[in-house]
Tab-separated table of C-alpha atoms in Angstrom:
chain	number	residue	atom	x	y	z
A	731	MET	CA	0.030	0.113	0.066
A	732	LYS	CA	1.941	2.821	-1.469
A	733	ARG	CA	0.027	5.402	0.860
A	734	LEU	CA	1.196	3.580	3.978
A	735	GLU	CA	4.965	3.507	2.547
A	736	GLU	CA	4.794	7.130	2.071
A	737	ARG	CA	3.384	7.871	5.462
A	738	ILE	CA	6.052	5.802	7.172
A	739	ARG	CA	8.684	7.683	5.333
A	740	LYS	CA	7.187	11.012	6.290
A	741	ASP	CA	6.130	10.440	9.948
A	742	GLY	CA	8.207	7.125	11.021
A	743	VAL	CA	11.391	7.729	13.013
A	744	VAL	CA	14.209	5.216	12.729
A	745	LYS	CA	15.606	4.863	16.171
A	746	THR	CA	17.931	2.108	15.243
A	747	SER	CA	18.391	-0.324	12.336
A	748	GLN	CA	16.042	-2.521	14.042
A	749	VAL	CA	13.541	-0.025	15.781
A	750	LEU	CA	11.011	2.230	14.009
A	751	LYS	CA	8.702	4.230	15.653
A	752	VAL	CA	5.211	4.958	14.025
A	753	ASP	CA	3.370	6.011	17.241
A	754	SER	CA	2.519	9.355	15.815
A	755	PHE	CA	-0.378	7.842	13.516
A	756	LEU	CA	-0.310	4.021	14.046
A	757	ASN	CA	-0.122	2.921	17.740
A	758	HIS	CA	-0.339	5.782	20.185
A	759	GLN	CA	-1.910	8.603	18.286
A	760	MET	CA	-4.020	6.915	15.720
A	761	ASP	CA	-4.930	8.516	12.296
A	762	VAL	CA	-8.564	7.399	12.057
A	763	THR	CA	-9.096	8.453	8.578
A	764	PHE	CA	-6.075	6.877	7.473
A	765	PHE	CA	-7.119	3.615	9.428
A	766	TYR	CA	-10.240	3.578	7.507
A	767	GLU	CA	-8.230	3.472	4.134
A	768	MET	CA	-6.221	0.456	5.554
A	769	GLY	CA	-9.606	-1.143	6.633
A	770	ALA	CA	-10.666	-0.812	3.084
A	771	GLU	CA	-7.283	-2.207	1.835
A	772	PHE	CA	-7.667	-5.312	3.975
A	773	LYS	CA	-11.213	-5.819	2.563
A	774	ARG	CA	-9.998	-5.683	-0.928
A	775	LEU	CA	-7.120	-8.214	-0.071
A	776	PHE	CA	-9.193	-10.683	1.544
A	777	ALA	CA	-12.592	-10.085	-0.419
A	778	ASP	CA	-12.655	-13.682	-1.620
A	779	ARG	CA	-12.436	-15.124	1.881
A	780	PRO	CA	-15.607	-16.274	3.700
A	781	ILE	CA	-14.548	-14.134	6.807
A	782	ASN	CA	-17.087	-13.845	9.596
A	783	LYS	CA	-14.945	-12.552	12.488
A	784	ILE	CA	-11.654	-10.500	13.013
A	785	LEU	CA	-9.413	-11.379	15.819
A	786	THR	CA	-6.776	-9.050	17.292
A	787	ILE	CA	-4.819	-8.528	20.487
A	788	GLU	CA	-4.989	-5.606	22.787
A	789	ALA	CA	-4.059	-2.834	22.629
A	790	SER	CA	-2.576	-1.436	19.571
A	791	GLY	CA	-4.195	-3.826	17.132
A	792	ILE	CA	-7.701	-2.801	18.124
A	793	GLY	CA	-8.024	0.344	16.201
A	794	ILE	CA	-7.097	-1.117	12.823
A	795	ALA	CA	-8.917	-4.159	13.468
A	796	ILE	CA	-12.105	-2.170	14.234
A	797	MET	CA	-11.642	-0.258	10.692
A	798	ALA	CA	-11.286	-3.840	9.120
A	799	GLY	CA	-14.402	-4.865	10.885
A	800	LEU	CA	-16.438	-2.007	9.718
A	801	HIS	CA	-15.571	-2.783	5.921
A	802	PHE	CA	-16.059	-6.375	6.322
A	803	ASP	CA	-19.092	-5.889	8.584
A	804	VAL	CA	-18.183	-8.583	10.989
A	805	PRO	CA	-17.500	-8.452	14.786
A	806	VAL	CA	-14.108	-7.786	16.243
A	807	VAL	CA	-12.809	-9.855	19.077
A	808	PHE	CA	-9.674	-8.800	20.901
A	809	ALA	CA	-7.536	-11.366	22.893
A	810	LYS	CA	-6.775	-10.024	26.371
A	811	LYS	CA	-3.459	-10.182	28.315
A	812	ALA	CA	-4.611	-11.965	31.272
A	813	GLN	CA	-3.560	-10.423	34.842
A	814	THR	CA	-3.174	-13.847	36.586
A	815	SER	CA	-2.477	-17.234	35.698
A	816	ASN	CA	-5.642	-18.444	37.265
A	817	MET	CA	-7.155	-21.560	35.632
A	818	ASP	CA	-10.225	-20.503	33.771
A	819	GLU	CA	-12.460	-23.197	31.798
A	820	ASP	CA	-14.299	-20.547	30.003
A	821	VAL	CA	-11.291	-19.367	28.044
A	822	TYR	CA	-8.970	-20.343	25.440
A	823	ALA	CA	-5.407	-19.437	26.613
A	824	THR	CA	-1.908	-19.004	25.263
A	825	GLN	CA	1.490	-17.835	26.147
A	826	ILE	CA	3.121	-15.209	23.935
A	827	HIS	CA	6.756	-14.108	24.480
A	828	SER	CA	7.195	-10.275	25.060
A	829	PHE	CA	10.497	-9.160	23.597
A	830	THR	CA	9.751	-5.698	24.867
A	831	HIS	CA	9.417	-6.835	28.553
A	832	ASP	CA	11.161	-10.201	28.149
A	833	ARG	CA	8.492	-12.466	29.626
A	834	MET	CA	5.588	-14.635	28.716
A	835	ASN	CA	2.310	-13.146	28.752
A	836	ARG	CA	-0.853	-15.179	29.238
A	837	VAL	CA	-3.361	-14.166	26.573
A	838	VAL	CA	-7.047	-15.263	26.635
A	839	VAL	CA	-10.166	-15.187	24.507
A	840	SER	CA	-13.571	-16.135	26.082
A	841	LYS	CA	-15.041	-19.427	24.549
A	842	GLN	CA	-18.188	-17.578	23.950
A	843	TYR	CA	-16.463	-15.450	21.180
A	844	LEU	CA	-14.373	-18.060	19.141
A	845	HIS	CA	-16.297	-21.186	17.596
A	846	ALA	CA	-15.615	-24.130	15.318
A	847	ASP	CA	-17.600	-22.481	12.608
A	848	ASP	CA	-15.622	-19.156	12.676
A	849	HIS	CA	-13.701	-18.077	9.691
A	850	VAL	CA	-11.033	-15.622	10.994
A	851	LEU	CA	-9.053	-12.788	9.809
A	852	ILE	CA	-6.186	-12.016	12.233
A	853	ILE	CA	-5.240	-8.328	12.316
A	854	ASP	CA	-2.404	-6.609	14.071
A	855	ASP	CA	-0.557	-3.473	13.641
A	856	PHE	CA	3.238	-4.840	13.609
A	857	LEU	CA	4.767	-7.978	12.695
A	858	ALA	CA	8.347	-8.832	13.849
A	859	ASN	CA	9.083	-12.136	15.094
A	860	GLY	CA	5.667	-13.390	14.883
A	861	CYS	CA	5.019	-14.389	18.372
A	862	ALA	CA	1.743	-12.626	18.951
A	863	LEU	CA	0.526	-14.015	15.638
A	864	GLU	CA	1.447	-17.656	16.511
A	865	GLY	CA	-0.524	-16.949	19.749
A	866	LEU	CA	-3.492	-15.783	18.084
A	867	ILE	CA	-3.456	-18.731	15.609
A	868	ASP	CA	-3.124	-21.202	18.400
A	869	LEU	CA	-6.468	-19.585	19.964
A	870	VAL	CA	-8.084	-19.982	16.739
A	871	LYS	CA	-6.999	-23.626	16.545
A	872	GLN	CA	-7.988	-24.532	20.295
A	873	ALA	CA	-11.558	-23.336	19.026
A	874	ASN	CA	-11.360	-25.387	16.018
A	875	GLY	CA	-11.928	-22.312	14.002
A	876	THR	CA	-10.175	-21.344	10.377
A	877	VAL	CA	-7.631	-18.822	9.811
A	878	GLU	CA	-8.597	-17.276	6.647
A	879	GLY	CA	-5.877	-14.822	6.591
A	880	ILE	CA	-3.619	-12.534	8.547
A	881	GLY	CA	-3.491	-8.880	8.009
A	882	ILE	CA	-0.685	-6.648	9.044
A	883	ALA	CA	0.001	-2.820	8.790
A	884	VAL	CA	3.797	-2.837	9.034
A	885	GLU	CA	5.913	-5.990	8.978
A	886	LYS	CA	9.542	-5.917	9.621
A	887	GLY	CA	10.698	-8.064	6.772
A	888	PHE	CA	14.331	-8.318	8.198
A	889	GLN	CA	12.963	-10.165	11.003
A	890	LYS	CA	11.714	-13.944	10.541
A	891	GLY	CA	8.125	-13.951	11.495
A	892	GLY	CA	6.509	-13.106	8.471
A	893	ASP	CA	8.413	-15.362	6.033
A	894	ARG	CA	8.015	-18.192	8.671
A	895	LEU	CA	4.178	-17.829	8.429
A	896	ARG	CA	4.048	-17.671	4.769
A	897	LYS	CA	5.995	-20.916	4.590
A	898	GLN	CA	3.481	-22.431	6.804
A	899	GLY	CA	0.968	-21.439	4.307
A	900	TYR	CA	-0.911	-18.754	5.891
A	901	ARG	CA	-2.122	-16.071	3.536
A	902	LEU	CA	-0.271	-13.005	5.072
A	903	ALA	CA	-0.655	-9.718	3.601
A	904	SER	CA	1.268	-6.912	4.997
A	905	LEU	CA	0.458	-3.238	3.824
A	906	ALA	CA	4.034	-2.493	4.133
A	907	ILE	CA	7.061	-4.435	4.641
A	908	VAL	CA	10.336	-2.748	5.842
A	909	GLU	CA	13.374	-4.423	4.269
A	910	SER	CA	15.945	-2.371	6.048
A	911	MET	CA	16.482	0.847	7.953
A	912	ASP	CA	19.522	3.129	7.961
A	913	GLU	CA	19.629	4.829	11.441
A	914	THR	CA	22.233	7.281	10.303
A	915	SER	CA	20.328	8.688	7.316
A	916	GLY	CA	16.890	7.667	8.307
A	917	GLU	CA	16.366	6.047	5.041
A	918	ILE	CA	13.879	3.242	4.716
A	919	VAL	CA	13.792	0.523	2.235
A	920	PHE	CA	10.662	-1.403	1.563
A	921	ARG	CA	10.213	-4.616	0.014
A	922	ASP	CA	8.777	-4.430	-3.470
A	923	GLN	CA	5.299	-6.071	-3.412
A	924	LYS	CA	3.628	-7.106	-6.695
A	925	GLU	CA	-0.012	-5.520	-6.704
A	926	GLN	CA	-1.632	-8.103	-4.581
B	815	MET	CA	-29.720	6.299	23.287
B	816	LYS	CA	-32.564	3.944	23.283
B	817	ARG	CA	-30.944	1.395	20.917
B	818	LEU	CA	-27.990	0.923	23.433
B	819	GLU	CA	-30.512	0.366	26.321
B	820	GLU	CA	-32.431	-2.271	24.227
B	821	ARG	CA	-29.286	-4.031	23.408
B	822	ILE	CA	-28.023	-4.031	27.066
B	823	ARG	CA	-31.507	-5.586	27.880
B	824	LYS	CA	-31.084	-8.148	25.096
B	825	ASP	CA	-27.383	-9.085	25.311
B	826	GLY	CA	-26.272	-7.859	28.839
B	827	VAL	CA	-25.821	-10.266	31.799
B	828	VAL	CA	-26.706	-9.153	35.184
B	829	LYS	CA	-24.243	-11.050	37.100
B	830	THR	CA	-24.920	-9.293	40.584
B	831	SER	CA	-26.818	-6.110	41.682
B	832	GLN	CA	-23.421	-4.358	40.891
B	833	VAL	CA	-21.857	-6.169	38.022
B	834	LEU	CA	-23.108	-6.019	34.355
B	835	LYS	CA	-21.319	-8.109	31.652
B	836	VAL	CA	-21.701	-6.580	28.257
B	837	ASP	CA	-18.666	-8.285	26.657
B	838	SER	CA	-20.569	-9.943	23.902
B	839	PHE	CA	-20.926	-6.545	22.076
B	840	LEU	CA	-19.063	-3.946	23.832
B	841	ASN	CA	-15.585	-4.761	25.391
B	842	HIS	CA	-14.398	-8.220	24.306
B	843	GLN	CA	-16.266	-8.987	21.297
B	844	MET	CA	-17.197	-5.751	19.712
B	845	ASP	CA	-20.039	-5.143	17.358
B	846	VAL	CA	-18.422	-2.571	14.945
B	847	THR	CA	-21.543	-1.661	13.142
B	848	PHE	CA	-23.226	-0.666	16.365
B	849	PHE	CA	-19.955	1.105	17.288
B	850	TYR	CA	-20.469	3.179	14.342
B	851	GLU	CA	-23.845	4.162	15.543
B	852	MET	CA	-22.611	5.031	18.885
B	853	GLY	CA	-19.655	7.169	17.268
B	854	ALA	CA	-22.479	9.191	15.395
B	855	GLU	CA	-24.400	9.855	18.430
B	856	PHE	CA	-21.339	11.320	20.383
B	857	LYS	CA	-20.846	13.556	17.339
B	858	ARG	CA	-24.569	14.662	17.588
B	859	LEU	CA	-24.073	15.261	21.323
B	860	PHE	CA	-20.879	17.245	21.003
B	861	ALA	CA	-21.182	18.846	17.675
B	862	ASP	CA	-21.071	22.324	19.225
B	863	ARG	CA	-17.788	21.857	20.747
B	864	PRO	CA	-14.430	22.522	18.899
B	865	ILE	CA	-12.991	19.081	19.340
B	866	ASN	CA	-9.651	18.410	17.785
B	867	LYS	CA	-8.725	15.279	19.489
B	868	ILE	CA	-10.123	12.200	21.242
B	869	LEU	CA	-8.406	10.657	24.324
B	870	THR	CA	-9.199	7.172	25.754
B	871	ILE	CA	-7.289	4.585	27.657
B	872	GLU	CA	-6.393	1.029	26.576
B	873	ALA	CA	-7.869	-1.451	25.839
B	874	SER	CA	-11.596	-1.447	25.912
B	875	GLY	CA	-12.061	2.225	25.232
B	876	ILE	CA	-10.199	2.171	21.944
B	877	GLY	CA	-12.877	0.687	19.707
B	878	ILE	CA	-15.675	3.233	20.635
B	879	ALA	CA	-13.035	6.015	20.541
B	880	ILE	CA	-11.954	5.058	17.053
B	881	MET	CA	-15.533	5.136	15.834
B	882	ALA	CA	-16.055	8.520	17.446
B	883	GLY	CA	-12.963	9.699	15.867
B	884	LEU	CA	-14.299	8.715	12.428
B	885	HIS	CA	-17.339	11.076	12.905
B	886	PHE	CA	-15.372	13.960	14.339
B	887	ASP	CA	-12.662	13.396	11.685
B	888	VAL	CA	-9.970	13.780	14.478
B	889	PRO	CA	-6.877	11.852	15.693
B	890	VAL	CA	-7.505	9.261	18.800
B	891	VAL	CA	-4.972	9.023	21.218
B	892	PHE	CA	-5.057	6.290	23.883
B	893	ALA	CA	-3.341	6.438	27.291
B	894	LYS	CA	-1.211	3.468	27.990
B	895	LYS	CA	-0.805	1.386	31.067
B	896	ALA	CA	2.941	1.633	31.766
B	897	GLN	CA	4.740	-1.649	32.675
B	898	THR	CA	7.252	0.221	34.587
B	899	SER	CA	7.588	3.267	37.120
B	900	ASN	CA	10.647	4.460	35.346
B	901	MET	CA	10.651	8.189	35.120
B	902	ASP	CA	10.416	9.429	31.528
B	903	GLU	CA	10.396	13.002	30.778
B	904	ASP	CA	8.801	12.583	27.543
B	905	VAL	CA	5.275	11.537	28.949
B	906	TYR	CA	2.570	12.837	31.131
B	907	ALA	CA	1.831	10.071	33.827
B	908	THR	CA	-0.877	9.655	36.383
B	909	GLN	CA	-2.108	7.130	38.830
B	910	ILE	CA	-5.387	5.210	38.163
B	911	HIS	CA	-6.679	2.812	40.913
B	912	SER	CA	-8.002	-0.384	39.427
B	913	PHE	CA	-10.710	-1.824	41.574
B	914	THR	CA	-10.606	-4.977	39.485
B	915	HIS	CA	-6.991	-5.746	40.641
B	916	ASP	CA	-6.947	-3.553	43.711
B	917	ARG	CA	-3.820	-1.621	42.824
B	918	MET	CA	-2.620	1.607	41.303
B	919	ASN	CA	-1.785	1.516	37.559
B	920	ARG	CA	0.608	4.217	36.095
B	921	VAL	CA	-0.901	5.551	32.863
B	922	VAL	CA	0.947	7.764	30.509
B	923	VAL	CA	0.479	9.784	27.360
B	924	SER	CA	3.457	10.913	25.466
B	925	LYS	CA	3.858	14.757	25.479
B	926	GLN	CA	4.206	14.684	21.763
B	927	TYR	CA	0.435	13.894	21.431
B	928	LEU	CA	-1.382	16.183	24.032
B	929	HIS	CA	-0.960	19.948	23.863
B	930	ALA	CA	-2.025	23.155	25.347
B	931	ASP	CA	-4.036	24.080	22.320
B	932	ASP	CA	-5.870	20.656	22.168
B	933	HIS	CA	-9.682	20.539	22.872
B	934	VAL	CA	-10.310	17.093	23.837
B	935	LEU	CA	-13.264	14.766	23.927
B	936	ILE	CA	-12.614	11.827	26.578
B	937	ILE	CA	-14.425	8.612	25.454
B	938	ASP	CA	-14.464	5.302	27.569
B	939	ASP	CA	-16.712	2.331	27.278
B	940	PHE	CA	-17.661	2.291	31.018
B	941	LEU	CA	-18.008	4.706	33.868
B	942	ALA	CA	-18.585	3.450	37.529
B	943	ASN	CA	-16.384	5.176	40.206
B	944	GLY	CA	-14.803	7.505	37.693
B	945	CYS	CA	-11.160	6.806	38.599
B	946	ALA	CA	-10.089	6.126	35.050
B	947	LEU	CA	-11.748	9.404	33.880
B	948	GLU	CA	-10.067	11.468	36.524
B	949	GLY	CA	-6.685	10.093	35.379
B	950	LEU	CA	-7.303	11.030	31.899
B	951	ILE	CA	-8.596	14.431	32.840
B	952	ASP	CA	-5.537	14.879	34.892
B	953	LEU	CA	-3.478	13.980	31.801
B	954	VAL	CA	-4.986	16.770	29.561
B	955	LYS	CA	-4.511	19.438	32.568
B	956	GLN	CA	-0.988	18.453	32.740
B	957	ALA	CA	-0.648	19.389	29.080
B	958	ASN	CA	-2.775	22.473	29.710
B	959	GLY	CA	-5.277	21.402	27.272
B	960	THR	CA	-8.999	21.676	27.385
B	961	VAL	CA	-11.384	18.987	28.294
B	962	GLU	CA	-14.520	19.676	26.067
B	963	GLY	CA	-16.524	16.999	27.233
B	964	ILE	CA	-16.586	13.166	28.237
B	965	GLY	CA	-18.611	10.593	26.409
B	966	ILE	CA	-19.386	7.201	27.847
B	967	ALA	CA	-21.149	4.230	26.548
B	968	VAL	CA	-22.449	2.686	29.702
B	969	GLU	CA	-22.737	4.399	33.041
B	970	LYS	CA	-23.512	2.875	36.459
B	971	GLY	CA	-25.656	5.645	37.800
B	972	PHE	CA	-25.656	3.927	41.309
B	973	GLN	CA	-22.186	4.532	41.681
B	974	LYS	CA	-20.592	8.164	42.356
B	975	GLY	CA	-18.406	8.692	39.493
B	976	GLY	CA	-20.622	10.221	36.980
B	977	ASP	CA	-22.473	12.512	39.231
B	978	ARG	CA	-19.386	13.549	40.782
B	979	LEU	CA	-17.994	14.654	37.513
B	980	ARG	CA	-20.971	16.563	36.501
B	981	LYS	CA	-20.968	18.550	39.821
B	982	GLN	CA	-17.449	19.511	38.797
B	983	GLY	CA	-19.006	21.077	35.776
B	984	TYR	CA	-17.791	18.613	32.989
B	985	ARG	CA	-20.155	17.978	30.324
B	986	LEU	CA	-20.592	14.308	30.508
B	987	ALA	CA	-22.837	12.259	28.300
B	988	SER	CA	-23.403	8.651	28.798
B	989	LEU	CA	-25.446	6.810	26.124
B	990	ALA	CA	-27.043	4.601	28.771
B	991	ILE	CA	-27.168	5.024	32.427
B	992	VAL	CA	-28.035	1.905	34.547
B	993	GLU	CA	-29.835	2.976	37.719
B	994	SER	CA	-30.187	-0.368	39.395
B	995	MET	CA	-30.069	-4.143	38.410
B	996	ASP	CA	-31.928	-7.044	39.964
B	997	GLU	CA	-29.733	-10.121	39.953
B	998	THR	CA	-32.691	-12.387	40.586
B	999	SER	CA	-34.982	-11.324	37.859
B	1000	GLY	CA	-32.222	-10.002	35.624
B	1001	GLU	CA	-34.220	-6.596	35.243
B	1002	ILE	CA	-32.218	-3.551	34.598
B	1003	VAL	CA	-33.722	-0.010	35.180
B	1004	PHE	CA	-32.258	2.823	33.200
B	1005	ARG	CA	-32.185	6.491	34.158
B	1006	ASP	CA	-34.638	8.576	32.450
B	1007	GLN	CA	-32.616	10.856	30.109
B	1008	LYS	CA	-34.281	13.916	28.555
B	1009	GLU	CA	-33.379	13.784	24.898
B	1010	GLN	CA	-30.000	15.508	25.112
């Protein structure tokens, strides 16, 4: 999505060759009108799939997932980071490694909101190592639901998560894939994606 | 908002006389099309105010805030629950008491995204004791911004938060105000609100 690449070049901040800050429009302050456009693009990319539910994870995935939900006209469920490790038979639970805080987070979804007949589009704002997505996929599998696709705003193509998921056969669409960043010049190189 | 009252009666679950679960459409699974209607109602209620930004708090406020943001055509900022108590000069920080977990949470907003010339509408899904809202108001005040109003989906009118904020002079609009709940019959009584 050329408009997203241009926006990242304009407003993104290359902190290091590994760290890109886009919180002025994507995940702290959110440009809602732009999210609306991204939601339309996800609808275009997955229009042939029988999606009846969108799954994301709190907190920064919710905004984009909501706008995708508006275009698909389906409910959006967000997985919650559980505060306790209490056993709870009413939820599907999984463990997701957080690199930011170097710990495992227990993430849950109520069994009421994921079912065997669900055809799920997973949405998140960022994809790097893929741990969060693997957790969300695990939750859908526990419910015997179907992962129809994965939609990401910004993928770090130089990390392993995205290509590993593609090799596993998931239909993964990232609106922008950062191939490399130069912390001195601030230059960002995007992966050339064929018009999908 | 009659449509919200009807929806709460239909899909809400009265767990006790104090606890109402609406997570099937409001704060775990989210009915996006209905959120769009709620966003339009907030726009109608605050159309006379010069709002240029919406502020909410992660996670369950984000969905409704995003839809309000779409109708106002303004950016949405969400306050983050900080994992650490590190001093950070780049953020405004406040403490919010969590009754759910009986502890204080440090909540922050980057100074880049709240300014003295901001006219802020605060949005959240639920209002009970008002602690979260007071924290968000504190963040706007630290930035010397203006709180133009507060928009809530569901207020528990039998708790003190809403009426205390109204007495302080804030323009507070709750789309539904629960006056009482009967855990035996499941009956819910709403406060009669004049058409606002």
